Amino acid sequence: MQWDPRFEEKIDRWIEDHREQFLEDLSALVAIPSISQAQDGPHPFGQACADVLDHALKLAEGYGFVPSNYDYYCGACRMQGQGEHRKEIGLFSHLDVVPVGEESAWTYGPWNCTRHQGEYLVGRGVDDDKGPALIALYAMRFFREQGLPLQNDVMLYFGCSEETGMADIRYFCDHVKAPDFSLVPDSSFPVCFGQKGIFRSAASAPAQGNLVSFTAGQVINIVPDLAQAVVSGVTSAQMQPFCGEQIQLEETGEGLKLTAHGLSRHAAFPEGSCNAVHLLASALAASGLLTGSCKAAVEALARFTSNYYGESTGVPFQDEPSGRLTCVGSVVRLEEGRLRVKFDIRYPVTCQGAQVESGLRACLEANGYQLEEFGDDPPAYVPKDHPAIPVLCQISDHVLGQHLEPFTSGGGTYARHLPNAVDFGPGDNSITRPFPDGKGGAHQTDECASIPALLRGLKAYILALDALDKTL
């Protein structure tokens, strides 16, 4: 596929001219701590998500697009095409972000969008997904400001609950006809054409005895890097032999407090992480110092979290297109005498949710736990031979200067709720983050984005809108 060099020069020049404004707009979005928190009232995901949606829609309107607010579940802006038989291209981004964890662990304030080493931005949402949302908006802005009308309509969606169950996209699809073909800027280049099923569940077991508390995790789709427990009737000297360097001990009025420090990752890609739940549960189980039913509950929890591939939870499934199932015990609480754990499971595209439910339930019950609730998002596929996929792959190869193969993923994006939708970047996996392992990624402390990579992503989206407009 060839592009007119004059068109590319125009794109490159426009991007450079708008570089600083792009970064200023992104900084303003990052400054709003839009952690989605479901609640009653006019703002279903909280005031901060309402504020960030208002800001994004005002920004879009200022750049000449028609905004729509869908009851603060989500919003959109539109650019009308000039063709006689118009179709609609969708761009689906989200403005909500995951919690920041311990702010003291960040090199810079998580809501400041700080420039680091001249070519990186650090702040919650720069990579996932406020930076990509702004890329999509600026791609539309390019065509409008350059006087280059498209034949088809373009709609940019701003979601407010992508990180907490995607009630926003379900609300949208219940009220608005989905576009004919959609891109989701919430992945890595080139194209993700299939997503594993997502099975999320909660289970509990009796946990009476000397375990006073057990707390880990904030949201289900993050491998927790912090877990804490308090045990009564136990001293530091008794527990210390079973705790490595990653577990700190402190004697308090309630009992001995244990704090485990792991390494966080997105639950869809847990490789390389260290689940703090497993560190803590394993130490407690190995000590033999727990009493009553909490002893068996913690021992089972240690087994459940001993690997990430379902082997210890009764669901060791895998297939050729999408690889191994992943299973993360991510949120744990001791409540009302029961130890409760939430699991985030990503299962292969050829597997069924009923298989996961059956295997997990049997394993839990064999270990004294009850499956209390679960939800299943089935796998999503767009055939690899869809005509848009090779075009998008060529654009990615051209902009990044390297050949990449389309792929399937364990991640869950809006694409799974839309017909004819694929993830198209703008992440670049060849970028080296300027932080130690465990920092700098989406959902991690010091979340960062490369400024040159963001601008390459913008160019790719401009070329993609141009190409899709000609092929739909």
Tab-separated table of C-alpha atoms in Angstrom:
chain	number	residue	atom	x	y	z
A	1	MET	CA	0.000	0.000	0.000
A	2	GLN	CA	1.375	3.390	-1.000
A	3	TRP	CA	0.629	6.810	0.420
A	4	ASP	CA	0.967	10.129	-1.319
A	5	PRO	CA	4.186	11.665	0.069
A	6	ARG	CA	2.595	15.112	-0.064
A	7	PHE	CA	-0.244	13.862	2.134
A	8	GLU	CA	2.269	12.410	4.596
A	9	GLU	CA	4.226	15.658	4.646
A	10	LYS	CA	1.010	17.514	5.430
A	11	ILE	CA	0.285	15.089	8.291
A	12	ASP	CA	3.801	15.360	9.721
A	13	ARG	CA	3.801	19.145	9.546
A	14	TRP	CA	0.354	19.433	11.172
A	15	ILE	CA	1.314	17.068	13.992
A	16	GLU	CA	4.492	19.006	14.716
A	17	ASP	CA	2.577	22.315	14.691
A	18	HIS	CA	0.063	20.923	17.202
A	19	ARG	CA	2.489	18.960	19.356
A	20	GLU	CA	2.504	21.288	22.355
A	21	GLN	CA	-1.249	21.810	22.271
A	22	PHE	CA	-1.743	18.055	22.226
A	23	LEU	CA	0.440	17.702	25.325
A	24	GLU	CA	-1.370	20.539	27.091
A	25	ASP	CA	-4.755	18.963	26.342
A	26	LEU	CA	-3.544	15.618	27.633
A	27	SER	CA	-2.191	17.201	30.792
A	28	ALA	CA	-5.612	18.740	31.487
A	29	LEU	CA	-7.318	15.353	31.112
A	30	VAL	CA	-4.786	13.580	33.342
A	31	ALA	CA	-5.261	16.222	36.055
A	32	ILE	CA	-8.817	14.956	36.646
A	33	PRO	CA	-8.676	11.870	38.942
A	34	SER	CA	-11.356	9.973	37.031
A	35	ILE	CA	-11.460	6.675	38.929
A	36	SER	CA	-14.828	5.111	38.140
A	37	GLN	CA	-16.960	4.548	41.234
A	38	ALA	CA	-20.520	3.309	40.675
A	39	GLN	CA	-23.150	5.271	42.570
A	40	ASP	CA	-26.732	6.468	42.443
A	41	GLY	CA	-27.694	9.879	41.152
A	42	PRO	CA	-27.015	11.863	37.991
A	43	HIS	CA	-23.354	10.797	37.777
A	44	PRO	CA	-23.365	6.974	37.651
A	45	PHE	CA	-19.580	6.688	37.934
A	46	GLY	CA	-18.859	9.585	40.261
A	47	GLN	CA	-18.149	13.286	40.059
A	48	ALA	CA	-14.602	12.927	38.730
A	49	CYS	CA	-15.738	10.810	35.763
A	50	ALA	CA	-18.478	13.357	35.083
A	51	ASP	CA	-15.890	16.131	35.194
A	52	VAL	CA	-13.512	14.430	32.786
A	53	LEU	CA	-16.352	13.665	30.369
A	54	ASP	CA	-17.522	17.290	30.495
A	55	HIS	CA	-13.976	18.441	29.792
A	56	ALA	CA	-13.476	16.063	26.858
A	57	LEU	CA	-16.807	16.977	25.269
A	58	LYS	CA	-16.080	20.690	25.684
A	59	LEU	CA	-12.684	20.129	24.091
A	60	ALA	CA	-14.279	18.273	21.164
A	61	GLU	CA	-16.914	20.960	20.709
A	62	GLY	CA	-14.199	23.605	20.677
A	63	TYR	CA	-12.523	21.754	17.822
A	64	GLY	CA	-15.728	21.843	15.790
A	65	PHE	CA	-17.407	18.520	16.543
A	66	VAL	CA	-20.960	17.819	17.682
A	67	PRO	CA	-20.928	16.468	21.275
A	68	SER	CA	-23.407	14.102	22.907
A	69	ASN	CA	-23.656	13.175	26.586
A	70	TYR	CA	-25.409	9.874	27.296
A	71	ASP	CA	-26.502	10.512	30.884
A	72	TYR	CA	-22.883	10.609	32.042
A	73	TYR	CA	-22.454	6.912	31.292
A	74	CYS	CA	-20.405	7.969	28.308
A	75	GLY	CA	-20.195	10.644	25.644
A	76	ALA	CA	-19.402	11.004	21.978
A	77	CYS	CA	-18.547	13.536	19.322
A	78	ARG	CA	-19.249	13.253	15.620
A	79	MET	CA	-17.914	14.397	12.281
A	80	GLN	CA	-20.330	14.088	9.378
A	81	GLY	CA	-19.118	12.744	6.064
A	82	GLN	CA	-20.127	13.974	2.634
A	83	GLY	CA	-20.880	10.701	0.877
A	84	GLU	CA	-24.330	9.915	-0.457
A	85	HIS	CA	-24.439	6.466	1.157
A	86	ARG	CA	-22.566	7.121	4.343
A	87	LYS	CA	-21.432	4.492	6.804
A	88	GLU	CA	-20.010	5.201	10.245
A	89	ILE	CA	-16.490	4.609	11.519
A	90	GLY	CA	-16.303	4.341	15.291
A	91	LEU	CA	-13.381	5.208	17.559
A	92	PHE	CA	-13.910	3.878	21.098
A	93	SER	CA	-11.775	5.282	23.918
A	94	HIS	CA	-12.218	5.623	27.672
A	95	LEU	CA	-11.469	8.384	30.155
A	96	ASP	CA	-11.750	6.454	33.422
A	97	VAL	CA	-8.556	5.140	34.991
A	98	VAL	CA	-7.537	2.568	37.582
A	99	PRO	CA	-6.566	3.630	41.124
A	100	VAL	CA	-3.028	4.914	41.609
A	101	GLY	CA	-2.166	2.725	44.602
A	102	GLU	CA	0.309	4.250	47.043
A	103	GLU	CA	0.957	7.779	45.757
A	104	SER	CA	4.253	7.836	47.648
A	105	ALA	CA	5.491	5.064	45.323
A	106	TRP	CA	5.205	7.379	42.301
A	107	THR	CA	8.254	9.319	41.142
A	108	TYR	CA	5.937	12.223	40.317
A	109	GLY	CA	2.378	13.017	41.316
A	110	PRO	CA	0.056	10.665	39.407
A	111	TRP	CA	-2.293	13.498	38.367
A	112	ASN	CA	0.402	15.887	37.111
A	113	CYS	CA	1.328	14.526	33.636
A	114	THR	CA	5.004	15.268	34.224
A	115	ARG	CA	7.564	15.294	31.412
A	116	HIS	CA	10.425	12.917	32.176
A	117	GLN	CA	13.801	12.870	30.410
A	118	GLY	CA	12.384	15.125	27.711
A	119	GLU	CA	10.452	12.466	25.795
A	120	TYR	CA	8.177	10.704	28.281
A	121	LEU	CA	4.995	11.682	30.077
A	122	VAL	CA	4.272	10.260	33.528
A	123	GLY	CA	0.767	10.270	34.995
A	124	ARG	CA	-2.245	8.041	35.452
A	125	GLY	CA	-3.991	7.670	32.101
A	126	VAL	CA	-1.274	8.896	29.735
A	127	ASP	CA	-1.103	5.395	28.274
A	128	ASP	CA	-4.448	3.893	29.327
A	129	ASP	CA	-6.467	5.515	27.914
A	130	LYS	CA	-6.508	9.321	27.951
A	131	GLY	CA	-3.520	9.613	25.624
A	132	PRO	CA	-5.118	7.311	23.011
A	133	ALA	CA	-8.478	9.099	23.409
A	134	LEU	CA	-6.791	12.375	22.533
A	135	ILE	CA	-5.043	10.719	19.583
A	136	ALA	CA	-8.450	9.779	18.176
A	137	LEU	CA	-9.810	13.300	18.713
A	138	TYR	CA	-6.800	14.925	17.062
A	139	ALA	CA	-7.019	12.534	14.104
A	140	MET	CA	-10.557	13.804	13.488
A	141	ARG	CA	-9.393	17.358	14.054
A	142	PHE	CA	-6.727	16.986	11.338
A	143	PHE	CA	-9.298	16.265	8.637
A	144	ARG	CA	-11.557	19.096	9.735
A	145	GLU	CA	-8.831	21.728	9.980
A	146	GLN	CA	-7.171	20.673	6.738
A	147	GLY	CA	-10.452	20.868	4.840
A	148	LEU	CA	-10.273	17.198	3.857
A	149	PRO	CA	-13.827	15.896	4.247
A	150	LEU	CA	-14.348	12.153	4.531
A	151	GLN	CA	-17.102	10.313	2.705
A	152	ASN	CA	-18.251	8.455	5.814
A	153	ASP	CA	-19.249	9.648	9.277
A	154	VAL	CA	-16.812	9.334	12.176
A	155	MET	CA	-17.869	9.004	15.798
A	156	LEU	CA	-15.503	9.186	18.764
A	157	TYR	CA	-16.769	7.570	21.983
A	158	PHE	CA	-15.577	8.566	25.462
A	159	GLY	CA	-16.320	5.913	28.094
A	160	CYS	CA	-16.440	6.298	31.880
A	161	SER	CA	-16.504	2.708	33.168
A	162	GLU	CA	-14.164	0.670	30.985
A	163	GLU	CA	-11.976	-0.291	33.936
A	164	THR	CA	-14.882	-1.303	36.183
A	165	GLY	CA	-17.121	-3.622	34.181
A	166	MET	CA	-17.996	-1.631	31.041
A	167	ALA	CA	-21.528	-0.696	32.071
A	168	ASP	CA	-20.925	2.412	29.964
A	169	ILE	CA	-20.617	0.620	26.624
A	170	ARG	CA	-23.591	-1.601	27.392
A	171	TYR	CA	-25.674	1.507	28.116
A	172	PHE	CA	-24.481	3.073	24.875
A	173	CYS	CA	-25.278	0.013	22.766
A	174	ASP	CA	-28.764	-0.149	24.320
A	175	HIS	CA	-29.484	3.423	23.181
A	176	VAL	CA	-27.430	3.972	20.009
A	177	LYS	CA	-26.806	1.943	16.863
A	178	ALA	CA	-23.232	0.706	16.809
A	179	PRO	CA	-20.962	1.935	13.978
A	180	ASP	CA	-20.387	-0.174	10.878
A	181	PHE	CA	-16.718	-0.681	11.741
A	182	SER	CA	-14.819	0.448	14.813
A	183	LEU	CA	-11.273	0.911	16.028
A	184	VAL	CA	-10.431	0.733	19.717
A	185	PRO	CA	-7.262	2.675	20.635
A	186	ASP	CA	-6.527	0.658	23.759
A	187	SER	CA	-3.928	-1.912	22.794
A	188	SER	CA	-0.607	-2.354	21.037
A	189	PHE	CA	0.060	-2.174	17.319
A	190	PRO	CA	-0.674	-3.631	14.887
A	191	VAL	CA	-4.164	-5.191	15.229
A	192	CYS	CA	-5.774	-7.337	17.913
A	193	PHE	CA	-8.485	-9.264	16.095
A	194	GLY	CA	-9.583	-11.572	18.920
A	195	GLN	CA	-9.981	-11.376	22.690
A	196	LYS	CA	-10.196	-14.119	25.260
A	197	GLY	CA	-13.347	-14.572	27.263
A	198	ILE	CA	-13.396	-12.866	30.658
A	199	PHE	CA	-14.792	-14.807	33.596
A	200	ARG	CA	-14.848	-12.897	36.871
A	201	SER	CA	-15.994	-14.514	40.082
A	202	ALA	CA	-16.088	-14.236	43.856
A	203	ALA	CA	-15.810	-17.069	46.368
A	204	SER	CA	-15.534	-17.396	50.120
A	205	ALA	CA	-14.759	-19.869	52.888
A	206	PRO	CA	-15.250	-19.877	56.672
A	207	ALA	CA	-12.272	-18.200	58.352
A	208	GLN	CA	-12.774	-18.184	62.108
A	209	GLY	CA	-9.745	-18.224	64.390
A	210	ASN	CA	-6.833	-15.885	65.067
A	211	LEU	CA	-6.771	-14.191	61.658
A	212	VAL	CA	-7.929	-10.659	62.532
A	213	SER	CA	-7.806	-9.184	59.014
A	214	PHE	CA	-6.661	-9.908	55.473
A	215	THR	CA	-6.731	-7.173	52.818
A	216	ALA	CA	-5.342	-7.165	49.270
A	217	GLY	CA	-6.185	-5.596	45.949
A	218	GLN	CA	-8.383	-2.680	44.933
A	219	VAL	CA	-9.762	-3.710	41.542
A	220	ILE	CA	-10.177	-7.165	40.102
A	221	ASN	CA	-8.115	-6.678	36.924
A	222	ILE	CA	-4.798	-5.850	38.606
A	223	VAL	CA	-2.335	-8.295	40.146
A	224	PRO	CA	-1.996	-6.724	43.603
A	225	ASP	CA	1.407	-5.543	44.729
A	226	LEU	CA	0.349	-5.075	48.363
A	227	ALA	CA	-1.346	-7.438	50.829
A	228	GLN	CA	-1.744	-7.047	54.572
A	229	ALA	CA	-2.931	-9.287	57.401
A	230	VAL	CA	-3.114	-9.140	61.171
A	231	VAL	CA	-2.817	-12.308	63.281
A	232	SER	CA	-3.436	-12.407	67.032
A	233	GLY	CA	-1.435	-14.409	69.542
A	234	VAL	CA	1.665	-14.534	67.326
A	235	THR	CA	5.029	-12.779	67.700
A	236	SER	CA	7.522	-11.539	65.127
A	237	ALA	CA	10.033	-14.132	66.302
A	238	GLN	CA	7.564	-16.941	65.590
A	239	MET	CA	6.608	-15.670	62.138
A	240	GLN	CA	9.943	-14.335	60.869
A	241	PRO	CA	11.374	-17.715	59.710
A	242	PHE	CA	8.534	-18.023	57.187
A	243	CYS	CA	8.804	-14.508	55.742
A	244	GLY	CA	11.295	-13.447	53.125
A	245	GLU	CA	12.499	-9.941	52.355
A	246	GLN	CA	9.189	-9.077	50.672
A	247	ILE	CA	7.186	-9.368	53.907
A	248	GLN	CA	7.489	-6.860	56.731
A	249	LEU	CA	6.377	-7.543	60.300
A	250	GLU	CA	5.056	-5.108	62.901
A	251	GLU	CA	3.633	-5.896	66.321
A	252	THR	CA	0.479	-3.858	67.012
A	253	GLY	CA	-2.246	-3.702	69.625
A	254	GLU	CA	-4.457	-5.976	67.500
A	255	GLY	CA	-1.741	-8.526	66.852
A	256	LEU	CA	1.127	-9.111	64.447
A	257	LYS	CA	0.738	-7.147	61.213
A	258	LEU	CA	2.231	-8.647	58.040
A	259	THR	CA	2.705	-6.529	54.912
A	260	ALA	CA	3.663	-8.278	51.669
A	261	HIS	CA	5.077	-6.364	48.704
A	262	GLY	CA	4.734	-7.962	45.271
A	263	LEU	CA	4.967	-6.734	41.692
A	264	SER	CA	1.875	-5.508	39.863
A	265	ARG	CA	0.724	-6.265	36.329
A	266	HIS	CA	-2.545	-6.121	34.438
A	267	ALA	CA	-4.425	-9.326	35.246
A	268	ALA	CA	-4.749	-10.127	31.544
A	269	PHE	CA	-0.950	-10.255	31.245
A	270	PRO	CA	0.274	-11.505	34.631
A	271	GLU	CA	3.602	-12.892	33.444
A	272	GLY	CA	6.482	-11.264	35.305
A	273	SER	CA	4.316	-10.111	38.204
A	274	CYS	CA	4.426	-11.251	41.816
A	275	ASN	CA	1.034	-11.590	43.473
A	276	ALA	CA	1.234	-10.162	46.993
A	277	VAL	CA	-1.743	-12.352	47.935
A	278	HIS	CA	0.301	-15.479	47.281
A	279	LEU	CA	3.320	-14.138	49.185
A	280	LEU	CA	1.226	-13.409	52.245
A	281	ALA	CA	-1.001	-16.500	52.149
A	282	SER	CA	1.990	-18.793	51.600
A	283	ALA	CA	3.871	-17.341	54.567
A	284	LEU	CA	0.851	-17.669	56.841
A	285	ALA	CA	0.139	-21.204	55.652
A	286	ALA	CA	3.762	-22.322	56.033
A	287	SER	CA	3.994	-20.953	59.561
A	288	GLY	CA	1.373	-23.325	60.988
A	289	LEU	CA	0.457	-20.561	63.428
A	290	LEU	CA	-3.121	-20.024	62.268
A	291	THR	CA	-5.940	-21.521	64.284
A	292	GLY	CA	-9.510	-22.567	63.554
A	293	SER	CA	-11.093	-22.582	60.103
A	294	CYS	CA	-8.961	-19.644	58.896
A	295	LYS	CA	-6.035	-22.080	58.671
A	296	ALA	CA	-7.657	-24.160	55.906
A	297	ALA	CA	-9.012	-21.043	54.143
A	298	VAL	CA	-5.572	-19.401	53.927
A	299	GLU	CA	-3.868	-22.641	52.893
A	300	ALA	CA	-6.344	-23.010	50.022
A	301	LEU	CA	-5.834	-19.364	49.053
A	302	ALA	CA	-2.091	-19.977	48.827
A	303	ARG	CA	-2.761	-22.916	46.477
A	304	PHE	CA	-5.239	-20.957	44.326
A	305	THR	CA	-2.669	-18.203	43.735
A	306	SER	CA	0.356	-20.473	43.201
A	307	ASN	CA	0.277	-20.051	39.406
A	308	TYR	CA	-1.417	-17.898	36.791
A	309	TYR	CA	-2.660	-20.572	34.384
A	310	GLY	CA	-5.652	-22.135	36.090
A	311	GLU	CA	-3.806	-25.297	37.086
A	312	SER	CA	-4.490	-24.705	40.779
A	313	THR	CA	-8.119	-23.614	40.274
A	314	GLY	CA	-9.373	-26.458	38.080
A	315	VAL	CA	-9.357	-24.603	34.750
A	316	PRO	CA	-6.068	-25.372	32.929
A	317	PHE	CA	-7.438	-24.630	29.431
A	318	GLN	CA	-5.506	-23.490	26.351
A	319	ASP	CA	-5.811	-23.369	22.579
A	320	GLU	CA	-3.706	-22.556	19.513
A	321	PRO	CA	-5.145	-19.129	18.582
A	322	SER	CA	-4.960	-17.549	22.031
A	323	GLY	CA	-2.709	-19.677	24.236
A	324	ARG	CA	-3.193	-20.469	27.922
A	325	LEU	CA	-5.975	-19.390	30.229
A	326	THR	CA	-4.862	-16.953	32.928
A	327	CYS	CA	-6.325	-16.812	36.428
A	328	VAL	CA	-5.464	-14.207	39.072
A	329	GLY	CA	-6.748	-14.096	42.653
A	330	SER	CA	-6.642	-10.333	42.907
A	331	VAL	CA	-8.924	-8.954	45.628
A	332	VAL	CA	-9.098	-10.534	49.087
A	333	ARG	CA	-10.976	-9.450	52.206
A	334	LEU	CA	-11.724	-11.048	55.572
A	335	GLU	CA	-15.350	-10.102	56.217
A	336	GLU	CA	-17.870	-11.391	58.756
A	337	GLY	CA	-15.830	-14.475	59.545
A	338	ARG	CA	-15.314	-15.481	55.921
A	339	LEU	CA	-12.291	-15.085	53.655
A	340	ARG	CA	-13.454	-13.749	50.297
A	341	VAL	CA	-11.422	-13.772	47.092
A	342	LYS	CA	-12.159	-12.461	43.621
A	343	PHE	CA	-10.731	-14.129	40.522
A	344	ASP	CA	-10.007	-12.551	37.150
A	345	ILE	CA	-9.919	-15.325	34.508
A	346	ARG	CA	-9.147	-14.847	30.808
A	347	TYR	CA	-10.065	-18.008	28.902
A	348	PRO	CA	-9.192	-19.132	25.353
A	349	VAL	CA	-11.342	-18.113	22.396
A	350	THR	CA	-12.357	-21.705	21.625
A	351	CYS	CA	-13.425	-22.374	25.223
A	352	GLN	CA	-16.870	-21.858	26.758
A	353	GLY	CA	-17.676	-19.943	29.923
A	354	ALA	CA	-19.684	-22.921	31.186
A	355	GLN	CA	-16.510	-25.027	31.156
A	356	VAL	CA	-14.740	-22.438	33.283
A	357	GLU	CA	-17.627	-22.244	35.734
A	358	SER	CA	-17.805	-26.009	36.127
A	359	GLY	CA	-14.080	-26.525	36.651
A	360	LEU	CA	-13.686	-23.590	39.021
A	361	ARG	CA	-16.721	-24.489	41.089
A	362	ALA	CA	-15.548	-28.078	41.577
A	363	CYS	CA	-12.058	-26.987	42.618
A	364	LEU	CA	-13.347	-24.357	45.027
A	365	GLU	CA	-15.747	-26.754	46.706
A	366	ALA	CA	-13.014	-29.377	47.059
A	367	ASN	CA	-11.029	-26.769	48.995
A	368	GLY	CA	-13.825	-25.583	51.262
A	369	TYR	CA	-14.842	-22.512	49.262
A	370	GLN	CA	-18.203	-21.611	47.716
A	371	LEU	CA	-18.607	-19.854	44.380
A	372	GLU	CA	-20.827	-16.912	45.335
A	373	GLU	CA	-21.116	-14.954	42.101
A	374	PHE	CA	-19.659	-14.786	38.630
A	375	GLY	CA	-19.947	-12.930	35.346
A	376	ASP	CA	-18.960	-14.061	31.866
A	377	ASP	CA	-17.979	-11.971	28.849
A	378	PRO	CA	-17.618	-14.414	25.944
A	379	PRO	CA	-14.632	-14.256	23.587
A	380	ALA	CA	-14.697	-11.834	20.645
A	381	TYR	CA	-13.431	-12.383	17.105
A	382	VAL	CA	-13.201	-10.524	13.834
A	383	PRO	CA	-12.040	-12.923	11.091
A	384	LYS	CA	-8.378	-12.413	10.363
A	385	ASP	CA	-9.154	-12.126	6.650
A	386	HIS	CA	-11.455	-9.113	7.129
A	387	PRO	CA	-10.356	-6.597	4.450
A	388	ALA	CA	-9.570	-3.866	7.007
A	389	ILE	CA	-7.046	-5.936	8.952
A	390	PRO	CA	-4.256	-6.143	6.334
A	391	VAL	CA	-4.725	-2.435	5.586
A	392	LEU	CA	-4.344	-1.525	9.245
A	393	CYS	CA	-1.325	-3.816	9.584
A	394	GLN	CA	0.345	-2.086	6.639
A	395	ILE	CA	-0.265	1.306	8.236
A	396	SER	CA	1.265	0.086	11.499
A	397	ASP	CA	4.317	-1.342	9.703
A	398	HIS	CA	4.756	1.895	7.755
A	399	VAL	CA	4.518	4.232	10.743
A	400	LEU	CA	6.565	2.092	13.142
A	401	GLY	CA	9.119	1.015	10.550
A	402	GLN	CA	8.866	-2.670	11.464
A	403	HIS	CA	6.690	-5.619	10.534
A	404	LEU	CA	4.293	-6.875	13.173
A	405	GLU	CA	1.774	-9.706	13.002
A	406	PRO	CA	-1.874	-9.286	14.058
A	407	PHE	CA	-2.668	-11.082	17.296
A	408	THR	CA	-5.253	-12.158	19.849
A	409	SER	CA	-5.185	-10.984	23.448
A	410	GLY	CA	-6.298	-11.716	26.986
A	411	GLY	CA	-7.212	-8.067	27.424
A	412	GLY	CA	-10.787	-6.900	27.552
A	413	THR	CA	-11.586	-3.754	25.584
A	414	TYR	CA	-14.739	-2.257	24.133
A	415	ALA	CA	-14.164	-4.344	21.000
A	416	ARG	CA	-15.818	-7.340	22.662
A	417	HIS	CA	-19.099	-5.407	22.961
A	418	LEU	CA	-19.216	-4.116	19.392
A	419	PRO	CA	-19.836	-5.714	15.997
A	420	ASN	CA	-16.922	-5.444	13.575
A	421	ALA	CA	-14.445	-3.888	15.997
A	422	VAL	CA	-10.711	-4.428	16.424
A	423	ASP	CA	-8.028	-2.948	18.655
A	424	PHE	CA	-5.594	-0.806	16.668
A	425	GLY	CA	-2.658	0.377	18.779
A	426	PRO	CA	-1.536	2.976	19.571
A	427	GLY	CA	0.835	1.222	21.978
A	428	ASP	CA	4.357	0.454	20.759
A	429	ASN	CA	5.908	-2.546	22.499
A	430	SER	CA	9.368	-1.675	21.203
A	431	ILE	CA	9.504	1.359	23.501
A	432	THR	CA	11.733	0.906	26.551
A	433	ARG	CA	10.231	2.442	29.668
A	434	PRO	CA	12.580	4.615	31.755
A	435	PHE	CA	11.658	2.878	35.014
A	436	PRO	CA	12.533	-0.410	36.738
A	437	ASP	CA	10.508	-3.524	36.069
A	438	GLY	CA	7.087	-3.236	37.665
A	439	LYS	CA	6.775	0.488	36.994
A	440	GLY	CA	5.810	2.576	34.006
A	441	GLY	CA	3.146	0.370	32.407
A	442	ALA	CA	-0.594	0.784	32.235
A	443	HIS	CA	-2.119	0.066	35.678
A	444	GLN	CA	1.311	0.400	37.316
A	445	THR	CA	2.885	3.171	39.340
A	446	ASP	CA	4.711	5.762	37.213
A	447	GLU	CA	2.465	4.941	34.228
A	448	CYS	CA	4.255	6.560	31.327
A	449	ALA	CA	3.959	7.169	27.601
A	450	SER	CA	6.584	8.063	25.032
A	451	ILE	CA	5.793	11.401	23.391
A	452	PRO	CA	7.240	10.321	20.001
A	453	ALA	CA	5.182	7.100	20.216
A	454	LEU	CA	1.999	9.047	20.942
A	455	LEU	CA	2.620	11.250	17.917
A	456	ARG	CA	3.343	8.206	15.730
A	457	GLY	CA	0.052	6.800	16.959
A	458	LEU	CA	-1.674	10.002	15.890
A	459	LYS	CA	-0.210	9.680	12.404
A	460	ALA	CA	-1.320	6.042	12.227
A	461	TYR	CA	-4.881	7.018	13.148
A	462	ILE	CA	-4.989	9.755	10.526
A	463	LEU	CA	-3.831	7.291	7.888
A	464	ALA	CA	-6.295	4.680	9.186
A	465	LEU	CA	-9.285	7.036	8.934
A	466	ASP	CA	-8.247	7.933	5.415
A	467	ALA	CA	-7.832	4.273	4.419
A	468	LEU	CA	-11.042	3.026	6.075
A	469	ASP	CA	-12.990	5.841	4.482
A	470	LYS	CA	-11.932	4.456	1.095
A	471	THR	CA	-12.538	0.766	1.882
A	472	LEU	CA	-15.875	0.708	3.765
